[in-house]
Coordinates of C-alpha atoms in Angstrom, one line a residue:
X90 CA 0.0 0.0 0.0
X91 CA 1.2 3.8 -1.1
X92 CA 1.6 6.1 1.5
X93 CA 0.6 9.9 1.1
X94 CA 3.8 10.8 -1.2
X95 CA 3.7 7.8 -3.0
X96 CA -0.3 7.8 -4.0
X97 CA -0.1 10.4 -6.5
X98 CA 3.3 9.2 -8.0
X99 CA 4.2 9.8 -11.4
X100 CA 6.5 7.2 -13.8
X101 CA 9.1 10.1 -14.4
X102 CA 11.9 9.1 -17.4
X103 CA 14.7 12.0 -16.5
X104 CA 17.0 12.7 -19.5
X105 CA 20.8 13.5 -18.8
X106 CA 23.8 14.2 -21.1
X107 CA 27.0 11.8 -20.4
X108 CA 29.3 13.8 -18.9
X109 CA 28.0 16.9 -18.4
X110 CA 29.1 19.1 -17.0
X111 CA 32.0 17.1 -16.3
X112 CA 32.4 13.2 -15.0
X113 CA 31.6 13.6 -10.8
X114 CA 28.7 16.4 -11.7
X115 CA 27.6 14.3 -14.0
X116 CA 27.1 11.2 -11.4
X117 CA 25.9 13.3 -9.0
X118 CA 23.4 14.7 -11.1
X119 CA 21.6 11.1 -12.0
X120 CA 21.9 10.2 -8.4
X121 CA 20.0 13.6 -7.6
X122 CA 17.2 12.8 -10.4
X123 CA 16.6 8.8 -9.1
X124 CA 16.6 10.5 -5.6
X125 CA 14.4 13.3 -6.6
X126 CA 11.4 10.2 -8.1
X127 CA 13.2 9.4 -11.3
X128 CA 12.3 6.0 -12.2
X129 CA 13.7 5.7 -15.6
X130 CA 16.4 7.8 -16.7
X131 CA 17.7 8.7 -20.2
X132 CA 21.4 9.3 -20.9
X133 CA 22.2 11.0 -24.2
X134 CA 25.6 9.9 -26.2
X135 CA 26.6 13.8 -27.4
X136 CA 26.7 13.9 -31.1
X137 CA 27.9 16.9 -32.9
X138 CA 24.6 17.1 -35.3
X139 CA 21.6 16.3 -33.7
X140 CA 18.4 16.7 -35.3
X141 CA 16.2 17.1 -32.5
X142 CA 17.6 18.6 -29.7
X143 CA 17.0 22.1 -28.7
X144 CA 19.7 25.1 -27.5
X145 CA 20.0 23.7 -24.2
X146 CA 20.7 20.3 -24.6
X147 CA 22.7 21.3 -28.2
X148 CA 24.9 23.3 -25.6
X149 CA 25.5 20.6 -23.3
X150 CA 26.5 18.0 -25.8
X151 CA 28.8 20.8 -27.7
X152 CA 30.7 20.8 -24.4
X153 CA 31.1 17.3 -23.4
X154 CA 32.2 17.2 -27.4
X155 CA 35.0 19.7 -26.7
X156 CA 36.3 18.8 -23.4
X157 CA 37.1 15.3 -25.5
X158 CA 34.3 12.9 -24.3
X159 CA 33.9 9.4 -25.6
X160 CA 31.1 6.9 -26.5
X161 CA 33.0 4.5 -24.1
X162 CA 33.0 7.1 -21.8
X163 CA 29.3 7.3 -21.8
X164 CA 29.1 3.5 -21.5
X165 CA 31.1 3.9 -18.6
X166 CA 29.1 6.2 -17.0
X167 CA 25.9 4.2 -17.7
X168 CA 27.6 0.6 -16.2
X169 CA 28.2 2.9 -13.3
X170 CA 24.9 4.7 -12.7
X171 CA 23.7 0.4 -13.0
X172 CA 25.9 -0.7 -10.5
X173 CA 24.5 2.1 -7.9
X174 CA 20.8 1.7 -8.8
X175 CA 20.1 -1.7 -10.2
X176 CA 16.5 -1.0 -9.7
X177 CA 16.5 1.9 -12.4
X178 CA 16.6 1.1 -15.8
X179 CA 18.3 3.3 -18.1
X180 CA 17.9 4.1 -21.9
X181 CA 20.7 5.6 -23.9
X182 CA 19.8 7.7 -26.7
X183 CA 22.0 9.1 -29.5
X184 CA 21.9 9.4 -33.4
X185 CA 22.5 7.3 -35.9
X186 CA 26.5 8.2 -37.1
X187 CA 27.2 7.1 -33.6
X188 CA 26.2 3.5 -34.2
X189 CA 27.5 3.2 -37.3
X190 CA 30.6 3.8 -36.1
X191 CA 31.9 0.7 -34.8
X192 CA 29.1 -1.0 -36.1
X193 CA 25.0 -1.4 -35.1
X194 CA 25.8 -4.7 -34.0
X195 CA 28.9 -3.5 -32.2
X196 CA 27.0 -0.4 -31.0
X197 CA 24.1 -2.3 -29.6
X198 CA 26.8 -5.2 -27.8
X199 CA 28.7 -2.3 -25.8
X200 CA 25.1 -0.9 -24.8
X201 CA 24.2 -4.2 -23.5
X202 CA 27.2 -5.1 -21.7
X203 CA 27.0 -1.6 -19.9
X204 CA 23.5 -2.5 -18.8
X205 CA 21.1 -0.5 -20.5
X206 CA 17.5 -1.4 -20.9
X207 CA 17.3 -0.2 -24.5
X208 CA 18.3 1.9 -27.1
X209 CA 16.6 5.1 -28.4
X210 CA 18.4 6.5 -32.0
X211 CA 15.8 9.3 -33.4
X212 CA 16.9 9.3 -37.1
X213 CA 16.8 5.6 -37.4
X214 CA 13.2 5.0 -38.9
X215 CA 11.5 2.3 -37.0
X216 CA 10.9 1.1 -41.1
X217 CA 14.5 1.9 -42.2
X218 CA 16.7 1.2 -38.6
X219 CA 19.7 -0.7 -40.9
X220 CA 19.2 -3.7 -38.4
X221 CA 19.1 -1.5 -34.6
X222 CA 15.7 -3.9 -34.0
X223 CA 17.2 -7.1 -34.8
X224 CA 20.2 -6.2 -32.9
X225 CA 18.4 -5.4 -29.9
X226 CA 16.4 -8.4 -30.1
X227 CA 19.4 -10.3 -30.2
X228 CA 21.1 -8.9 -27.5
X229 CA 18.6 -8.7 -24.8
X230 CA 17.8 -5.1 -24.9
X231 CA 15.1 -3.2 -26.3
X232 CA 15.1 -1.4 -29.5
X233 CA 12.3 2.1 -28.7
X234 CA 11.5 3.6 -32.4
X235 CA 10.3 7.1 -31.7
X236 CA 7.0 8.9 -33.3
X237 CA 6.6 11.7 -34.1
X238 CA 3.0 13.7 -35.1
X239 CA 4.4 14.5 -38.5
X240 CA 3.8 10.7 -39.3
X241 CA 1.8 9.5 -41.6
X242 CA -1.3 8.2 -40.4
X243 CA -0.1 3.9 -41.9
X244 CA 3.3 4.4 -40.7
X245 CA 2.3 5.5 -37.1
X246 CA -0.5 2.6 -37.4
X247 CA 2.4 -0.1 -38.5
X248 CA 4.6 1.3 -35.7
X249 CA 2.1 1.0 -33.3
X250 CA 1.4 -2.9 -33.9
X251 CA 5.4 -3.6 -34.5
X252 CA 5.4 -5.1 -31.9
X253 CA 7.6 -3.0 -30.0
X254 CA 7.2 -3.4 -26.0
X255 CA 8.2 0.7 -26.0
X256 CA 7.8 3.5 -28.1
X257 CA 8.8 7.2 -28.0
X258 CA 6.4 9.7 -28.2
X259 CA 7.4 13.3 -29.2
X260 CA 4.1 15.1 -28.3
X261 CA 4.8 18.1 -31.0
X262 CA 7.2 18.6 -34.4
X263 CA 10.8 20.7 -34.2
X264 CA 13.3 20.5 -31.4
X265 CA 13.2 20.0 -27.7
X266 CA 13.8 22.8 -25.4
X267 CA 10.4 25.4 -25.4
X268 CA 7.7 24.5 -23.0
X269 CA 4.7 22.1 -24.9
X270 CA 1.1 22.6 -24.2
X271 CA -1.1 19.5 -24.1
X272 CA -3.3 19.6 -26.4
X273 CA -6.4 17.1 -27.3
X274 CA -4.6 16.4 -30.9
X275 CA -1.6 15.7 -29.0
X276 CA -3.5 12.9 -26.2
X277 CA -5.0 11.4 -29.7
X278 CA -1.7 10.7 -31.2
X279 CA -0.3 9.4 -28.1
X280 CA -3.7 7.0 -27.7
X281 CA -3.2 5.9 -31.7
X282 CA 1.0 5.2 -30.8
X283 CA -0.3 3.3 -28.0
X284 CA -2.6 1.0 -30.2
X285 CA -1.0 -2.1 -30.2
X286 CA 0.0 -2.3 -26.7
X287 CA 3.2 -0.6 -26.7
X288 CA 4.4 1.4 -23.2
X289 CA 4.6 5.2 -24.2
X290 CA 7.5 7.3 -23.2
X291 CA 5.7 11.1 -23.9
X292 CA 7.9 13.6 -23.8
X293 CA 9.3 16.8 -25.8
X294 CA 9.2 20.2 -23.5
X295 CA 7.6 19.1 -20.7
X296 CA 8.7 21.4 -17.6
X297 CA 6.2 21.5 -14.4
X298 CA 3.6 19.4 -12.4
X299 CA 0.8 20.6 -14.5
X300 CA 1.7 19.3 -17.7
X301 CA 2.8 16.8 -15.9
X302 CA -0.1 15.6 -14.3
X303 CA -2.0 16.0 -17.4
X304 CA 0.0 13.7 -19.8
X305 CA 1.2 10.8 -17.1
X306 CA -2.4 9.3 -17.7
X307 CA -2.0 8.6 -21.0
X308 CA 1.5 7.6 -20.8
X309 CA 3.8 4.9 -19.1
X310 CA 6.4 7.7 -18.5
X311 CA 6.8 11.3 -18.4
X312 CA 10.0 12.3 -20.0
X313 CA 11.6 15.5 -19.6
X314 CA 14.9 16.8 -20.5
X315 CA 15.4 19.8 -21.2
X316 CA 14.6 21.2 -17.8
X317 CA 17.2 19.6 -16.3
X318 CA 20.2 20.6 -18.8
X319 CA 18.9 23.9 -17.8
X320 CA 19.0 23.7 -13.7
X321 CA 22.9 22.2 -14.3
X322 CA 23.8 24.7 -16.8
X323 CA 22.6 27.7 -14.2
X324 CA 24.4 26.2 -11.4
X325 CA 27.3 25.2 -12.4
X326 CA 30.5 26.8 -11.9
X327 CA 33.4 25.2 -12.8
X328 CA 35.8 27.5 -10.5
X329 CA 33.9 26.1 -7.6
X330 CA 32.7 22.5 -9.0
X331 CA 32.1 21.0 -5.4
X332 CA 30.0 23.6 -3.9
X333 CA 28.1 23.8 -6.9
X334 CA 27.9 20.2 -7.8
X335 CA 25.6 20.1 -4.6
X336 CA 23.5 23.1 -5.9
X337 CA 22.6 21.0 -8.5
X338 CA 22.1 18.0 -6.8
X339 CA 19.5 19.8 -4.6
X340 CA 17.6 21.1 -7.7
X341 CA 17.4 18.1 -9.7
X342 CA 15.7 16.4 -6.4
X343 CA 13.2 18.8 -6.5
X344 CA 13.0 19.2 -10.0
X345 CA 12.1 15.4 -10.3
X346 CA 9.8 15.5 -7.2
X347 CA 8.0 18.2 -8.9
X348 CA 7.6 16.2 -12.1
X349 CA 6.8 13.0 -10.4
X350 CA 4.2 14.2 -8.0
X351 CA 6.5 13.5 -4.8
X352 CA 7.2 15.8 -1.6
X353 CA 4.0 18.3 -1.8
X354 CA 5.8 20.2 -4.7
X355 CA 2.8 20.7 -6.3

């Protein structure tokens, strides 16, 4: 039985960028978010060309990029993250050229062996991934094609009966970053993505309780991302990394109790 702060509780999926703003911050900042009610999170692989993230998030990866981060970094940092909290599962997300790289199948291996749930790669078509799904499927994790409401109406049908156990959900068109307003179109999309019995991760510009309360009904998770680049980006100061590593600590926590319905924030 749910006591009073866990009655109300949302299914939040927190989004992070590996290694920002640098390696300890960036441990401290997940532990913060699972502490703060985060029961999925989301750890983006920066790529130097993304194609849907907004100025925040663009920022972030931009300086992981320069200060010489790796994809086996990342990997690190998510075997890590699994180590402390078995009991959250965690989704890396990245493009496309990132895979290729070594390889999908090589890609997908690493992923697996660091302990991720699943994969989530935006501009690899659910109907054109170049083998991500059967990859996944063959290593254990899961493979989460994302939809978008630009879709057709048979491609976000076939989608939706694919078969896949997840799916991505980004509730409007363009980048992430600017605060989304649930809209009736935007609950129908998610209820046609949600067809043939896949969990839905909704997300896309999703930044307080209210919009949080009225999407986690229609989805498994809430995601937001974009919020929490932010909060890390305004405290951090890398002359004084320690004292502000626990500012951001402290408003992640509340952040993701906000989100997730925890702690009287609302």
């Amino acid at each position: 039985m749910k006591d009073d702060k866990q009655k109300d509780k949302r299914i939040l999926m927190a989004h992070q960028v590996a290694g920002y703003p640098d390696d300890g911050t960036c441990l401290a900042a997940g532990e913060a978010l699972i502490a703060g009610g985060a029961d999925i999170l989301e750890v983006q692989l920066a790529f130097s060309d993304p194609s849907a993230d907004g100025a925040a998030i663009q920022t972030a990866c931009s300086a992981v990029l320069a200060a010489g981060y790796t994809v086996r970094r990342g990997m690190d940092y998510v075997r890590e993250i699994r180590r402390r909290h078995p009991e959250t599962p965690v989704y890396i997300m990245t493009y496309a050229s990132l895979a290729y790289r070594p390889g999908i199948g090589s890609f997908v291996q690493m992923a697996a062996d660091a302990g991720a749930a699943g994969l989530i790669i935006p501009d690899l078509p659910f109907d054109h991934d170049e083998g991500l799904g059967a990859a996944c499927r063959e290593r254990g994790i899961r493979h989460v094609p994302v939809a978008a409401p630009s879709m057709t109406a048979g491609r976000l049908e076939a989608m939706a009966h694919g078969g896949y156990e997840c799916i991505y959900t980004a509730l409007r068109a363009g980048i992430t970053g600017s605060k989304t307003v649930i809209t009736p179109e935007m609950l129908g999309f998610i209820g046609k993505a949600s067809s043939g019995g896949a969990k839905i991760f909704g997300g896309f510009g999703i930044t307080d309780a209210r919009q949080a309360e009225q999407l986690a009904p229609h989805v498994h998770a809430v995601v937001a991302g974009s919020v929490f680049v932010n909060l890390i980006t305004k405290n951090y100061d890398a002359r004084n990394a320690g004292a502000s590593c626990e500012k951001i600590a402290a408003a992640l926590r509340a952040k993701a109790a906000e989100l997730a319905g925890l702690s009287g924030a609302e």
